[in-house]
Amino acid sequence: MKQIQLTVAFLLLLSITGLQAQTRWFNPLKAETAVIQNQGWTDEIGRSFTRLPERAGQVVRKAVWNLSKNAAGLSIHFYTNAPEITIRYSVTGPFAMNHMPATGVSGVDLYAIDEDGNWKRAWGSYDFSDTIRYQYQHLFPSRYHKKGFEYRLFLPLYNSIKWMEIGVPEEAYFEFIPVLKEKPVIVYGTSIAQGGCASRPAMGWTNILSRKLDYPVVNLAFSGNGPFEKAVVDLINEQEAAAYVFDCLPNMGALSQEEVYYRVLYGVKTIRKNHKAPILLTDHIGYFNDQTDSTRAAVWQRLNATQWKAYTELKKQGVRDLYYLTRDSIRFPVDGTVDYVHPNDLGMQAYADAYEPVLRTLLNMPQGKTGTTRPVSQRREAGGYEWKKRHAQELQFNQDQPPAQVIIGNSITHYWAGEPRAHVVRGEKSWNQYLSGFRNMGFGWDRIENVLWRVYHGELDGYTAKNIVLMIGTNNIGGNTDADIVRGLDFLLQQIRQRQPKANIKLVGIFPRRNTEARIASLNKQLQAVAQKGRFIFADPGKQLLLPSGKINETLFTDGLHPNEEGYARLAKAVAGF
C-alpha cells in the first residue's frame, strides 16, 4: 500500500511539473514598456505596484506613504487568446480585515472586453496562501480576432504586491498593453475611494467608474489618511489630469471649521494655478448610524457646510471650472454600507453612478440611450491590424503632423489609401489625385459608436482642422434600425463639432451595398435632412456606384461592399470637395 501511495505521489508530481512546463509566465514589471495602468508618475514608478514616487516618502506622513504601497486602482491590460489564464502573486499584509473580505483586500479581478467592446467578468477559482493563485479556465475564444480578447486585471485594494506573474499555455498568444497616454481622472480621497469595503477589486467605485467611462482613473485615496493635506495636493499638482476629484471630507472630522475651509481653498487654488482641467469637490456621504447616535449627523453636516462655504467663496473669486457633487446627488442607499460609513458593493455602485454623469459632462463625453450614441471600442478585425494600436498611431501622427484635413470612416476609408497606411490599399490612384492632403482615420469594421469612442479618446484633439469628412454607418445596417443610425450620426456630428468648431464638416451618405440599395437610399434622404438641420455639408456620391435599375454596379466593387479602384475613382472628387 505504501508503495502504491509513493507511486501515485510521484505521478502527481510529474503531472504538476509537466503542467508548469507547459505554462509561459509573464512578469508585468519586466515588460518592454511600463504596463501598470492608472498609476501616475509612470516615468518614476511605472515598474512597481506603488502609487506614489519614492521621493514622496520624504514629504508625506508615514501612514500615507505606507498606504501608497497598496495597489488600489491599479490594473494591467493585455491581449491573449488563451483558454486558461493563471495569476499568481504574493502580498505583504494580512489577507482580510474584520469588515472587508480577502477577495477585496488582497484579491484580483479579471474582465474581458470582447470584439464588440462589451465588458465580461471572468470568474475564476482562487486560493489564498503564501502564493495567492487565481485560475480562469474554459475561456471563450474570440469569434473574429485570432489574438483573442483584451483583458483588464484589477489589483488588490488594500494590500501591497511583492511580485506577480500571469501565466498562459505556451502555445497561446500574449501581449501586455502599454500604459495609456490619456490624461486621467485623478481622485484624492479616503478609505471610501481607496475601496473599503468592496467585496472584490473591480467593485471599488474608482474601478467601476473607469469601466463606465472606459477611461483611466488614478486612485490616490488613503484609508483614514486623506484629509486634503498640502503635501498630497502638491504631489497631485505635478500631474496633468483630465479632471481632479477631491473626496476628502470623511477624514476631516477632527479638524476645525477654519482648517477645513483653509485646506479646501489651498487645494483648489493650487491645482487651478497650474492646470485648467475641471475640479470636482464631493460632499461627505454622511454616517448611517446618525439616527441612533446623536453626535454623528452634526459632524458630516458641519463638514459639508464648511466645504460648500469654501466652494462659494472660490466661485466668487472667479475660479473657473469648479464643480460640486452634493450628498443628495449621490442617492446613497440605506443598505449601502458594511458599518456606519464604508460602502459595500451596493454603496460603491451608487458612488460610481453619481460620478459618471458629472464626469461625462466635465470631460465632454456624453452618451445617449441607444447603442449608436454610446461610445464603445471594437476588435473585429481578423488580421492585418490592431484597432487600438491604430488609434494610438493616429494620435501620434496628429501630434507629429497636425492635419488640416481629416476623413473618418470604416474599412472603405481605411483601405482607400493615405496615412497611416493600411495593410490593404485599393484606391491609391484616386486618393493621390483628390485626397492626398487628408489624414486617413478609417478603421476596418467600425460602426458609428466606435467612431464616437475614437472621438472621445483624442483623435480630433490638439489641432485645428479646416475640413472633416465623415463616412460611417454601413456596418450598423445589420444590427440597428434606421432611426438609431440617424440618431447616432446626428449625435456623432455634434460631438465632432464640439471638438472642431472651426472646421467645415461634411457628412457623406452611406454607400450602396449589395441587396440593401433601397434601404440605404431611404436612409440617405434622412441623413441629408439631419445635415441640413445641423448646418453640415452633405454629399451622396454613392449614387455613382449604381446601375439605372438602382442596384449596385458589381464591376465597381470587390465584394458588393468595398469599392475597387474604379469605384473609388467615381467617389473621390465628391468626397474631397468642399
mmCIF file of N, CA, C and O in Angstrom, residues 10 142 259:
data_model
loop_
_atom_site.group_PDB
_atom_site.id
_atom_site.type_symbol
_atom_site.label_atom_id
_atom_site.label_comp_id
_atom_site.label_asym_id
_atom_site.label_seq_id
_atom_site.Cartn_x
_atom_site.Cartn_y
_atom_site.Cartn_z
ATOM 1 N N PHE A 10 4.351 10.279 -6.893
ATOM 2 C CA PHE A 10 5.367 10.575 -7.909
ATOM 3 C C PHE A 10 4.717 10.963 -9.235
ATOM 4 O O PHE A 10 5.126 11.911 -9.893
ATOM 5 N N SER A 142 -12.266 34.130 -29.233
ATOM 6 C CA SER A 142 -12.837 35.242 -29.993
ATOM 7 C C SER A 142 -13.478 34.725 -31.271
ATOM 8 O O SER A 142 -12.968 33.811 -31.920
ATOM 9 N N GLU A 259 -9.801 75.176 9.653
ATOM 10 C CA GLU A 259 -8.787 74.373 8.972
ATOM 11 C C GLU A 259 -9.370 73.673 7.742
ATOM 12 O O GLU A 259 -8.725 73.599 6.683
#
